mmCIF file of C-alpha atoms and ligand atoms in Angstrom:
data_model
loop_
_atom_site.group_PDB
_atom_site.id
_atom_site.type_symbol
_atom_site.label_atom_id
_atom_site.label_comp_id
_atom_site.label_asym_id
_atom_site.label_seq_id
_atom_site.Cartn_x
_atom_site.Cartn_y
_atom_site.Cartn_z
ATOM 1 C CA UNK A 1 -155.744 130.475 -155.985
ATOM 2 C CA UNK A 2 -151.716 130.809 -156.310
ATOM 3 C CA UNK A 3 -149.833 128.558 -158.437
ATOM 4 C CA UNK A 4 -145.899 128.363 -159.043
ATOM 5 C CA UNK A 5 -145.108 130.386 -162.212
ATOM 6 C CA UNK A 6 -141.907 129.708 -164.150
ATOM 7 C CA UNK A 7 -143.079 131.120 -167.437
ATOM 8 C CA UNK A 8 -145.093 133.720 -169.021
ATOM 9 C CA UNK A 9 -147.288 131.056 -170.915
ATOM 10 C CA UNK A 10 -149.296 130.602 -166.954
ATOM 11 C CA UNK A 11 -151.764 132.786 -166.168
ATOM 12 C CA UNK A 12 -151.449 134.396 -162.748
ATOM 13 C CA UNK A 13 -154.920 135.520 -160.741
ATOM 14 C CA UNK A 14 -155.221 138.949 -161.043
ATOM 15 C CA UNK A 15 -154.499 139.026 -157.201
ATOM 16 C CA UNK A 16 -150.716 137.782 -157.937
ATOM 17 C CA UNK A 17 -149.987 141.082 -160.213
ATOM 18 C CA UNK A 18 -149.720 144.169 -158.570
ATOM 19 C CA UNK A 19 -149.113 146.190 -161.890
ATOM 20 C CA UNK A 20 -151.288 149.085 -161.099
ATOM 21 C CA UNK A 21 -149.521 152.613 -160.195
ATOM 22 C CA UNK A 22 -146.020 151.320 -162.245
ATOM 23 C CA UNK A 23 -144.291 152.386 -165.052
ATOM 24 C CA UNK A 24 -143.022 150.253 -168.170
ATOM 25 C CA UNK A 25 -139.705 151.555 -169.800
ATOM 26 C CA UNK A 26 -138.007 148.398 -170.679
ATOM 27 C CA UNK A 27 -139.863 144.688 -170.629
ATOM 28 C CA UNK A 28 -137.605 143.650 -167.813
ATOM 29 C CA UNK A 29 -139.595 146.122 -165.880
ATOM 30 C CA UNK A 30 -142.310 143.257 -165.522
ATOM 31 C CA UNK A 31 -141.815 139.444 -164.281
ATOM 32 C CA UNK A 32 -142.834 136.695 -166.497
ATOM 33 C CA UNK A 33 -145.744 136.396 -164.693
ATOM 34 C CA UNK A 34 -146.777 140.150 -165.137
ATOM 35 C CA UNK A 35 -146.432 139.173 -169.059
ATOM 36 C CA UNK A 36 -148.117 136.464 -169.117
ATOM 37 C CA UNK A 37 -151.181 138.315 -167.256
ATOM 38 C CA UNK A 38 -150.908 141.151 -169.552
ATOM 39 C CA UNK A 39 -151.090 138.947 -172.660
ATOM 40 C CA UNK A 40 -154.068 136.699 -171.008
ATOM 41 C CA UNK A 41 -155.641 140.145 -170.471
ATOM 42 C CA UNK A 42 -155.415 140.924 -174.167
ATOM 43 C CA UNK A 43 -156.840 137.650 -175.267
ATOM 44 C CA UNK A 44 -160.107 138.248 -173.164
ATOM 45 C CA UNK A 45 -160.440 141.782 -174.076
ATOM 46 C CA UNK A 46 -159.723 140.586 -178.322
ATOM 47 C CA UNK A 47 -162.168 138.014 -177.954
ATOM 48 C CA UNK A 48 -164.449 140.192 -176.095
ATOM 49 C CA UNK A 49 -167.062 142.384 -176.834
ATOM 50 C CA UNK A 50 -166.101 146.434 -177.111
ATOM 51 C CA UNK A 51 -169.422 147.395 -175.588
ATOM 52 C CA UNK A 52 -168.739 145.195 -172.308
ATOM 53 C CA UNK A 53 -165.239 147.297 -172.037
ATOM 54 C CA UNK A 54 -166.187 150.671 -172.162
ATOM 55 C CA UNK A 55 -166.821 151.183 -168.897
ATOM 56 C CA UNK A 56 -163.395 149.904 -167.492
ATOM 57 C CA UNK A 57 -161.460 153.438 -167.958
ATOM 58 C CA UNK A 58 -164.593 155.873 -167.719
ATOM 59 C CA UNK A 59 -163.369 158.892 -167.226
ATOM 60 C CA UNK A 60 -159.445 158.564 -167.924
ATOM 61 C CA UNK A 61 -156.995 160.566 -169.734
ATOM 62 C CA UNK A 62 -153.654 159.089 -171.268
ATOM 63 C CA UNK A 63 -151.510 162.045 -172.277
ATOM 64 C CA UNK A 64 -149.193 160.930 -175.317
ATOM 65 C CA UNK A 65 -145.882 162.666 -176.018
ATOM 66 C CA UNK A 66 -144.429 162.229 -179.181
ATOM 67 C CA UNK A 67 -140.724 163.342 -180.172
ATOM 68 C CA UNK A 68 -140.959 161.353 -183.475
ATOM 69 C CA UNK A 69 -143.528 160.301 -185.688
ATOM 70 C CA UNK A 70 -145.507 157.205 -185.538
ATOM 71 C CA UNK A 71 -148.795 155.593 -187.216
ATOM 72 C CA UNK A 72 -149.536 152.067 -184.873
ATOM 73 C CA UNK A 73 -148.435 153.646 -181.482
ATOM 74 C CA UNK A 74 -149.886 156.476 -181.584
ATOM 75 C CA UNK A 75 -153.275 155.407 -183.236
ATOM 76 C CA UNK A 76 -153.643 152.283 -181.200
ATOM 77 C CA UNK A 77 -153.050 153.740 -177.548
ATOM 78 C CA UNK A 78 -155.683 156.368 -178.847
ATOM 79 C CA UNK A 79 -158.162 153.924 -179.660
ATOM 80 C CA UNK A 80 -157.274 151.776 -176.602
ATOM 81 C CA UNK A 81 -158.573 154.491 -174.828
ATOM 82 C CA UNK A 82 -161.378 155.096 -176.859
ATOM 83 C CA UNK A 83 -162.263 151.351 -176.581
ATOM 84 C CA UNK A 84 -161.993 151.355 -172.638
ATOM 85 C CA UNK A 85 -163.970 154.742 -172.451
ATOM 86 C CA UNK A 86 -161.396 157.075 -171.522
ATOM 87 C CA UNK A 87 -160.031 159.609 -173.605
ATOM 88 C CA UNK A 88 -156.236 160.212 -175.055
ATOM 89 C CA UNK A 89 -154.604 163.591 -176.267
ATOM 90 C CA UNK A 90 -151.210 164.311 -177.426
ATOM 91 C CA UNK A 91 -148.807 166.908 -177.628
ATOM 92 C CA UNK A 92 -145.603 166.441 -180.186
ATOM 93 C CA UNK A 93 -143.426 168.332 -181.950
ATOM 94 C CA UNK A 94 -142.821 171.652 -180.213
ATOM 95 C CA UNK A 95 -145.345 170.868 -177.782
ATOM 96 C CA UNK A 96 -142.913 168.725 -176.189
ATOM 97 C CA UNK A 97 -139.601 167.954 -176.505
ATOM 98 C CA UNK A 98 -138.231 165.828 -173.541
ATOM 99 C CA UNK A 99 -136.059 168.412 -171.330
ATOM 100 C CA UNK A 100 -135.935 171.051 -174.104
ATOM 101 C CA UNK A 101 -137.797 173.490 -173.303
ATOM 102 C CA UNK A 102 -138.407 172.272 -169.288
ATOM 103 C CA UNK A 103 -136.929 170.146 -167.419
ATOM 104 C CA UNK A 104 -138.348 166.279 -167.525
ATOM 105 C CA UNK A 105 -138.976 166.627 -164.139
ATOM 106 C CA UNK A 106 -140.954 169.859 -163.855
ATOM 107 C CA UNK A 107 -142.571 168.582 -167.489
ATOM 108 C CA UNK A 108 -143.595 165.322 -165.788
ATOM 109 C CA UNK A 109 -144.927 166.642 -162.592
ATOM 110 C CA UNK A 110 -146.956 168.926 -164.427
ATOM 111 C CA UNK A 111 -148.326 166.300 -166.403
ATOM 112 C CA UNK A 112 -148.892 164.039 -163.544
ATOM 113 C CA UNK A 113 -151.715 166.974 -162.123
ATOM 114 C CA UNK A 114 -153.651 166.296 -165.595
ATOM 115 C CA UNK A 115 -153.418 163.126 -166.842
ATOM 116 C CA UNK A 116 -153.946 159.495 -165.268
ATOM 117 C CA UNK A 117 -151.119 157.627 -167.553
ATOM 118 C CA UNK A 118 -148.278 158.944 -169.656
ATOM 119 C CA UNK A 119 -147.335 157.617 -173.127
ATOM 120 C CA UNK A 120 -143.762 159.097 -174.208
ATOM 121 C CA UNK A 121 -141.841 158.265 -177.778
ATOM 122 C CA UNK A 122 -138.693 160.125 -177.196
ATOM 123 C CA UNK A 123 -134.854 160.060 -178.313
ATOM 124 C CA UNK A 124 -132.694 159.225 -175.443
ATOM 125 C CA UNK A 125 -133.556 156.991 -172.682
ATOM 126 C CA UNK A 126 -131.855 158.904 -169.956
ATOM 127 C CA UNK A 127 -134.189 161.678 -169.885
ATOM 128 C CA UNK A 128 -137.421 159.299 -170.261
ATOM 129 C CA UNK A 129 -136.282 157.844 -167.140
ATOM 130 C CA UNK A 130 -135.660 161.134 -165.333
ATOM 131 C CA UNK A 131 -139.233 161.919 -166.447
ATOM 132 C CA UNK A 132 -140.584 158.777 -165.441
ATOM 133 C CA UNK A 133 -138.884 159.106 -161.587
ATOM 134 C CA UNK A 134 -140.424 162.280 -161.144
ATOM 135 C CA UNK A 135 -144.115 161.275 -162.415
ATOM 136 C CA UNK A 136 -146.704 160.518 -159.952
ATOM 137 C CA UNK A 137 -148.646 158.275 -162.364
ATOM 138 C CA UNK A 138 -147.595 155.534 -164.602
ATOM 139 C CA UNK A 139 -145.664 156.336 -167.535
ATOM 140 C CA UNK A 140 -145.105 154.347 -170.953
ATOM 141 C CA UNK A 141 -141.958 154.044 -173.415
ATOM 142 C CA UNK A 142 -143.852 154.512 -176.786
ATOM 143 C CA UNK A 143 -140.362 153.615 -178.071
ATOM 144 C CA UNK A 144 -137.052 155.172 -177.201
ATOM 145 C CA UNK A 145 -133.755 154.982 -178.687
ATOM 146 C CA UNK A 146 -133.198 151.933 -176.489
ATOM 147 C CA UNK A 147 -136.867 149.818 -176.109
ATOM 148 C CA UNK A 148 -140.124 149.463 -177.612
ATOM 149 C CA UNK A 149 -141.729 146.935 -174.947
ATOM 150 C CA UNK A 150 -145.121 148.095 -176.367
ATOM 151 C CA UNK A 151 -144.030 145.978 -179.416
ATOM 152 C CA UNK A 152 -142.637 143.490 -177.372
ATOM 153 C CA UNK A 153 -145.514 142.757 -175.809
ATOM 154 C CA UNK A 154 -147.616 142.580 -178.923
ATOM 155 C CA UNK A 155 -144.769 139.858 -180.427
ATOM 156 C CA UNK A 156 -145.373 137.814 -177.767
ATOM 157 C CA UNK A 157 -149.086 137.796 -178.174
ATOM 158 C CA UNK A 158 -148.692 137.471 -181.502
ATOM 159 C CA UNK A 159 -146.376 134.261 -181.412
ATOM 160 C CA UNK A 160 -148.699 132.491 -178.631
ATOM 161 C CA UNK A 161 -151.344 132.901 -181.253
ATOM 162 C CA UNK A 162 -149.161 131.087 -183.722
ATOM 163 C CA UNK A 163 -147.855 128.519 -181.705
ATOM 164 C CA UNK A 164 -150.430 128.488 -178.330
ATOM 165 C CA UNK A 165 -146.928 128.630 -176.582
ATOM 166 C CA UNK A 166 -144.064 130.458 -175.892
ATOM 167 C CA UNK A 167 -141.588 128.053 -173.896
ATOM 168 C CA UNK A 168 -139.656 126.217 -176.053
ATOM 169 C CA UNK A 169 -139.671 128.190 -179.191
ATOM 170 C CA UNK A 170 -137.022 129.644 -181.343
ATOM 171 C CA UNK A 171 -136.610 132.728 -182.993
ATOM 172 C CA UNK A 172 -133.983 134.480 -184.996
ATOM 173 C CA UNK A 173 -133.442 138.481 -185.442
ATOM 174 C CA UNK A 174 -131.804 139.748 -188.130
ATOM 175 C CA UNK A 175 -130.668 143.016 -188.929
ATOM 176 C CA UNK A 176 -129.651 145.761 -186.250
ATOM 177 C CA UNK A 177 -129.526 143.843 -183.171
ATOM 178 C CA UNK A 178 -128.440 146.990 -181.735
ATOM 179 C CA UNK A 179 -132.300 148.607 -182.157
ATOM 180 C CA UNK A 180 -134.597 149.655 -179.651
ATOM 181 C CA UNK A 181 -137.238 146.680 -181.121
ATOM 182 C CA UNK A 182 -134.499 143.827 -181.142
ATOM 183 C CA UNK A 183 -133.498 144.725 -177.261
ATOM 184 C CA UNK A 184 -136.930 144.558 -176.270
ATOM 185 C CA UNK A 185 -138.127 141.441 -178.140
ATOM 186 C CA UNK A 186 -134.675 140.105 -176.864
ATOM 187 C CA UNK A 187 -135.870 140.849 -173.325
ATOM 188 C CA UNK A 188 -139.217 138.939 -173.924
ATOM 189 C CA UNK A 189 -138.319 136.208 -175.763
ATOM 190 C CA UNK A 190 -135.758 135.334 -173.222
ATOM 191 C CA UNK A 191 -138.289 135.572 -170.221
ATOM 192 C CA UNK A 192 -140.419 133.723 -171.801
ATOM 193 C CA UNK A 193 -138.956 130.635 -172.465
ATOM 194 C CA UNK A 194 -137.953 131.795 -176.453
ATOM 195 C CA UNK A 195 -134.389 131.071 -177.350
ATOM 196 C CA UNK A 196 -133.593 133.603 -179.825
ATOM 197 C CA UNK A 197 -130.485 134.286 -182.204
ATOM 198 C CA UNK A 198 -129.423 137.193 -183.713
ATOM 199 C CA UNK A 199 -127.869 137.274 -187.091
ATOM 200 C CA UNK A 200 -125.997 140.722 -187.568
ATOM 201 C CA UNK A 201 -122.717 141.707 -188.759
ATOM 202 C CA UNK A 202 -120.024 142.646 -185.692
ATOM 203 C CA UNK A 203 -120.839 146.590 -186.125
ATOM 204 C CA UNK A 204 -124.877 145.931 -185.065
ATOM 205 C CA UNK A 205 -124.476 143.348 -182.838
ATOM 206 C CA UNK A 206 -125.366 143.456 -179.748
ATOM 207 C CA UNK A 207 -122.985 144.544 -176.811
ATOM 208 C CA UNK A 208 -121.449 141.608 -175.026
ATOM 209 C CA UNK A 209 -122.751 143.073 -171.473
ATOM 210 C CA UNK A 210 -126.772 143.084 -173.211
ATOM 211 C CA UNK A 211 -125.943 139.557 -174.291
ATOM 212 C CA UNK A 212 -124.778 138.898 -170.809
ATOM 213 C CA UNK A 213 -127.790 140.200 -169.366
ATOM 214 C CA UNK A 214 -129.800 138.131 -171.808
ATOM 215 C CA UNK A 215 -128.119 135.189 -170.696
ATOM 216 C CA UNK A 216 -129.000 135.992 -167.424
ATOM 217 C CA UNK A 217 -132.908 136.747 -167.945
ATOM 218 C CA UNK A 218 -133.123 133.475 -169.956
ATOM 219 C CA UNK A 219 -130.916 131.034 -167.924
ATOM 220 C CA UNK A 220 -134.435 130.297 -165.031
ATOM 221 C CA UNK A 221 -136.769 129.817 -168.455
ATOM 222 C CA UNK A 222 -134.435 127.817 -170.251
ATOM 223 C CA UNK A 223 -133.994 130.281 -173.113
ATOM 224 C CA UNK A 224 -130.503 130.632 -174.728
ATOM 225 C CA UNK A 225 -129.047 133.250 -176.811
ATOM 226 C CA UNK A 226 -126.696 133.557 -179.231
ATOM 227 C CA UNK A 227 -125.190 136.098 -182.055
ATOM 228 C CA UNK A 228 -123.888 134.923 -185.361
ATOM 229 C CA UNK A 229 -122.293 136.898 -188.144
ATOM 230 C CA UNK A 230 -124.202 134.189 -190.619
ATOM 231 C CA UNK A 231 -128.101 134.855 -191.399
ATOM 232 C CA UNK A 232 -128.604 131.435 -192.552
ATOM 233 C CA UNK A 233 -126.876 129.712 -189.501
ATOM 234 C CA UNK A 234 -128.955 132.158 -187.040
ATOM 235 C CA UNK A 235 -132.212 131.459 -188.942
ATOM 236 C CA UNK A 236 -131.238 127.563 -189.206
ATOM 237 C CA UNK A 237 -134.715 125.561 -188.422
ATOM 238 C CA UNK A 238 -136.065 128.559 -186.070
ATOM 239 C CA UNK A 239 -139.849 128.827 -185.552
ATOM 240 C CA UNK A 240 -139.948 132.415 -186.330
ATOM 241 C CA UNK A 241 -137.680 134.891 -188.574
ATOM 242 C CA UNK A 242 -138.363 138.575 -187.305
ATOM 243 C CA UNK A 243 -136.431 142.095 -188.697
ATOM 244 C CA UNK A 244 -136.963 145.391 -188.630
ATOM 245 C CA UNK A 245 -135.690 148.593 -190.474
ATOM 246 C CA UNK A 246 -131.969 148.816 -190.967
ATOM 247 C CA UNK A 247 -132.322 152.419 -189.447
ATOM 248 C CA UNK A 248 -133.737 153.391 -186.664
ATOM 249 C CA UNK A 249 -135.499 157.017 -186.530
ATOM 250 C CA UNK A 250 -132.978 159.465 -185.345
ATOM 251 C CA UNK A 251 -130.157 157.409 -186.986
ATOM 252 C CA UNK A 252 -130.601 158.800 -190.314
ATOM 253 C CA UNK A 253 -127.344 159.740 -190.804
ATOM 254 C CA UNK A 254 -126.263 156.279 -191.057
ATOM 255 C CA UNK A 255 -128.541 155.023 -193.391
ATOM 256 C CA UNK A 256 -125.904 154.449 -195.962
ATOM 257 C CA UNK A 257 -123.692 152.538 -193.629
ATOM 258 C CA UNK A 258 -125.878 150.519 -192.342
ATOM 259 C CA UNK A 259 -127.586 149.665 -195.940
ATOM 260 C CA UNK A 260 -123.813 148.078 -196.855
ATOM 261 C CA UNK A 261 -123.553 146.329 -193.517
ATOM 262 C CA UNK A 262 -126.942 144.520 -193.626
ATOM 263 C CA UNK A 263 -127.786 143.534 -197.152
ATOM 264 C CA UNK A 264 -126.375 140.077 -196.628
ATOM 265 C CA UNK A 265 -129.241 140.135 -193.640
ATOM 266 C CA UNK A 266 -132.262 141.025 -196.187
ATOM 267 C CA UNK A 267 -135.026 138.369 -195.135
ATOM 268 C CA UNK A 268 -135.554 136.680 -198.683
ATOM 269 C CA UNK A 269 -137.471 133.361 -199.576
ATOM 270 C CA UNK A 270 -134.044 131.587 -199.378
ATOM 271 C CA UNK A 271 -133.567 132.592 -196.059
ATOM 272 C CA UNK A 272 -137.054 131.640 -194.842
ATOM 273 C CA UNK A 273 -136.040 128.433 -196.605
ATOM 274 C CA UNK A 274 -133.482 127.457 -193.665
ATOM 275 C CA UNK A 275 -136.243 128.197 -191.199
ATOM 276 C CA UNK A 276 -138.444 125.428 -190.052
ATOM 277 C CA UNK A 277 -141.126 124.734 -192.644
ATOM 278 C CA UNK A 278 -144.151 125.961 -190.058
ATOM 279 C CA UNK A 279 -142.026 129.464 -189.493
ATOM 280 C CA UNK A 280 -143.379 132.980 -189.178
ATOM 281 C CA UNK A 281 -142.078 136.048 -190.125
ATOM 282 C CA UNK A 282 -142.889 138.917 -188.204
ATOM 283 C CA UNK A 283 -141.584 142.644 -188.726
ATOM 284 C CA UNK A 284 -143.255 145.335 -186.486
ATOM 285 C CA UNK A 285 -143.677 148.291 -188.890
ATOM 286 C CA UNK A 286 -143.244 150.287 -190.684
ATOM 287 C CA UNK A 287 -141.011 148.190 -193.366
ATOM 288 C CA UNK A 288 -138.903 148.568 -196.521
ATOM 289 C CA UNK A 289 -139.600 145.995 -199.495
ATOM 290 C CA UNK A 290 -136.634 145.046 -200.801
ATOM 291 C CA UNK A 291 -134.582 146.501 -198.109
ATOM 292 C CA UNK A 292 -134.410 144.196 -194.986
ATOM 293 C CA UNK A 293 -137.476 142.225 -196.702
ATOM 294 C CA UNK A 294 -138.472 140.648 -199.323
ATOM 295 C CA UNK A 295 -142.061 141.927 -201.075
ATOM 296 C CA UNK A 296 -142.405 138.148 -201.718
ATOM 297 C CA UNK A 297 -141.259 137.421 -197.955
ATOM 298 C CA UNK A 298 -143.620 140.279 -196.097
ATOM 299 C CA UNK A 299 -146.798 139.902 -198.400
ATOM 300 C CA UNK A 300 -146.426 136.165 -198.550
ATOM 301 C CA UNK A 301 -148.611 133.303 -196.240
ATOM 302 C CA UNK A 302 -145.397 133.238 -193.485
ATOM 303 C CA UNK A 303 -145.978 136.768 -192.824
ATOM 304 C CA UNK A 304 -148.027 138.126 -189.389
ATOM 305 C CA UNK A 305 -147.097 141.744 -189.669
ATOM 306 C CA UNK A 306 -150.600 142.627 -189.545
ATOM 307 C CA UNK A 307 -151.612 140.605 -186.870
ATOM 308 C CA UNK A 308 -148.393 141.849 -184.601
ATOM 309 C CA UNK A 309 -149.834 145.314 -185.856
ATOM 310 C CA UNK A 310 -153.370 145.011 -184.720
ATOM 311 C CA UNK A 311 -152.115 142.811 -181.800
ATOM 312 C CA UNK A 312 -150.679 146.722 -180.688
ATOM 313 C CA UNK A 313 -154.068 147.603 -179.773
ATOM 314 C CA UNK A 314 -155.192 143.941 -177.608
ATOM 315 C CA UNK A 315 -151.713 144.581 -175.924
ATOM 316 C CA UNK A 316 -151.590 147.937 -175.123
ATOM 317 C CA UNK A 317 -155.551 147.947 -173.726
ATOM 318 C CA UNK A 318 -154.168 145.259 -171.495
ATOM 319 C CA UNK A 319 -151.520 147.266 -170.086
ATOM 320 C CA UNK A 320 -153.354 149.638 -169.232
ATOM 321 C CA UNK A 321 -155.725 148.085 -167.702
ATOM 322 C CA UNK A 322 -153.371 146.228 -165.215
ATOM 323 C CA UNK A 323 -151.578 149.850 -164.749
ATOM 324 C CA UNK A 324 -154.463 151.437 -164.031
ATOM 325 C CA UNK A 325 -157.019 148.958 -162.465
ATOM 326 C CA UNK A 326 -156.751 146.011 -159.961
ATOM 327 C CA UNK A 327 -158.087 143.752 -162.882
ATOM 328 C CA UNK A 328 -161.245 142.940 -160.986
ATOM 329 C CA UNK A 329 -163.721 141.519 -163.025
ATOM 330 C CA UNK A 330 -161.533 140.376 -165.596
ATOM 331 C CA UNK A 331 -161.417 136.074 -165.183
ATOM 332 C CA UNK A 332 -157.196 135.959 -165.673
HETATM 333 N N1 LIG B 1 -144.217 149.624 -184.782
HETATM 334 C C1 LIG B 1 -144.398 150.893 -184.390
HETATM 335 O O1 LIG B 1 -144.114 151.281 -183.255
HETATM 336 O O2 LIG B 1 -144.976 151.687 -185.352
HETATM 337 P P1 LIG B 1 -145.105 153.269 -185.283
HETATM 338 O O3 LIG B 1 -143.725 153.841 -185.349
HETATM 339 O O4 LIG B 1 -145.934 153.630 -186.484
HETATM 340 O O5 LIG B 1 -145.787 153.655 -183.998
HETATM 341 N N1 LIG B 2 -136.341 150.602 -184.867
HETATM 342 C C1 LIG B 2 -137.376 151.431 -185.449
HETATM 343 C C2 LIG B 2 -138.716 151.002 -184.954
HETATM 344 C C3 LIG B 2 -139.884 151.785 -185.471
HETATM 345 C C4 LIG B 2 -141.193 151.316 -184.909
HETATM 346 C C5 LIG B 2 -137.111 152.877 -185.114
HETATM 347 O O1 LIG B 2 -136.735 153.181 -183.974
HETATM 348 O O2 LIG B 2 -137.279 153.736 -185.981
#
């Protein structure tokens, strides 16, 4: 059965998706109905028994590659595997280094004669996507300086939950709207239906041309987006308030700038106040108390955190599922 999908909240047969053998760098490398079969795929497989899943990736290796550290990624695409029967290993530090001490394209190639899926966290984005051109199986941004759909993904199942919908929903960002998480939650929220507004001072907001594009991916869903130099008037009666660290791994060096430029973004009580009464806050980890959050704010009855953190898991077993299966069996 076909139907007409518009946004990510339909479910899509499992005959409509043709996920398997592709790669995921950036959300906007799936169509809203790819999401919203991923996330239907996680809500069987949560609300399913483990047992009944183990068979589905007998026999499978996802190789991991990790430039920086991580706890939830890293621990959650293991277990994924673990959960669908297969088997993960990972190489960091010297181990791998993307195009240090090979190419990406000789490392990837290699790679691709071992392993059936590739997991990278890595620094640039340039050489993840050389990398990813010259693997032969699919390969998945475990966050690089530019996207973290892996968290995306996980936000949006982690909303639905909230809300049973996506369409129609508001969200603000605060913080660095420049961030690897904010671009990729941008990405989703505005194929999804979610209009979403940044609050960020003029040195982390978002470029005018990602904006743009934003604009574009939203305008078919009816999702707007917007950037405002005020945290109260971009967190003004929005559904859910969402931030993440003021810097980004790798960025170190600007900690200090960046802690002047965002106080006034710190998500305190007050600010939740402006937010619809019903609103969420969601943060994807790991966080600072009493840096961009409030302990009051984060460990408080608003907060999801945990949920988007074990939603990691749901998400990320449904990915790879639909990247390295044809679904069958699964009713989505
Ligand atoms: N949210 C997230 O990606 O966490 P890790 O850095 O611990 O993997
Ligand atoms: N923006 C953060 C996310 C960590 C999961 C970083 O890149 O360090």
């Amino acid at each position: 059965m076909r139907f007409v999908h518009k946004y990510a909240d339909m479910i899509a047969s499992a005959a409509d998706v043709a996920l398997r053998g592709r790669s995921v760098l950036r959300v906007s490398d799936l169509s809203p109905l790819e999401i919203g079969t991923v996330l239907a795929v996680a809500t069987h497989l949560k609300n399913g028994r483990s047992a009944d899943q183990l068979p589905m990736l007998r026999g499978r290796t996802l190789g991991m590659l990790f430039e920086k550290p991580s706890l939830r990624t890293r621990v959650s695409f293991e277990v994924a595997m673990t959960q669908l029967g297969g088997h993960a290993m990972i190489a960091q530090g010297p181990d791998f280094m993307v195009g240090t001490r090979e190419t990406p394209e000789d490392a990837a190639r290699v790679l691709s004669r071992y392993v059936d899926a590739i997991v990278v966290r890595t620094h640039a984005h340039e050489p993840l996507e050389r990398f990813t051109a010259a693997a032969t199986v699919p390969v998945i941004n475990g966050l690089s300086a530019v996207a973290h759909p892996c968290q995306a993904l996980a936000d949006l199942l982690t909303i639905k939950e909230g809300f049973g919908t996506l369409g129609g929903l508001r969200l603000a960002y605060l913080g660095d709207g420049r961030n690897n998480v904010a671009a990729s939650l941008a990405e989703a929220c505005a194929m999804c239906g979610i209009s979403l507004t940044f609050g960020c001072p003029p040195t982390h907001r978002p470029s005018e041309a990602f904006l743009a594009h934003l604009q574009r991916l939203g305008k078919p869903y009816g999702a707007t987006v917007r950037a405002f130099s005020s945290a109260l008037r971009a967190a003004r009666d929005v559904d859910v308030v969402y931030t993440d660290v003021w810097t980004s791994m790798g960025e170190e060096h600007l900690a200090e700038r960046n802690a002047a430029a965002l106080l006034p973004y710190r998500v305190t009580p007050e600010l939740m106040g402006v937010a619809a009464k019903h609103a969420l806050f969601m943060h994807c980890l790991p966080a600072h108390r009493e840096q961009e959050v409030s302990a009051a704010v984060i460990d408080g009855p608003q907060s999801v955190v945990f949920d988007q953190a074990e939603n990691r898991l749901h998400a990320q077993k449904a990915l790879l599922l639909a990247l390295l299966t044809d679904l069958r069996g699964i009713p989505v």
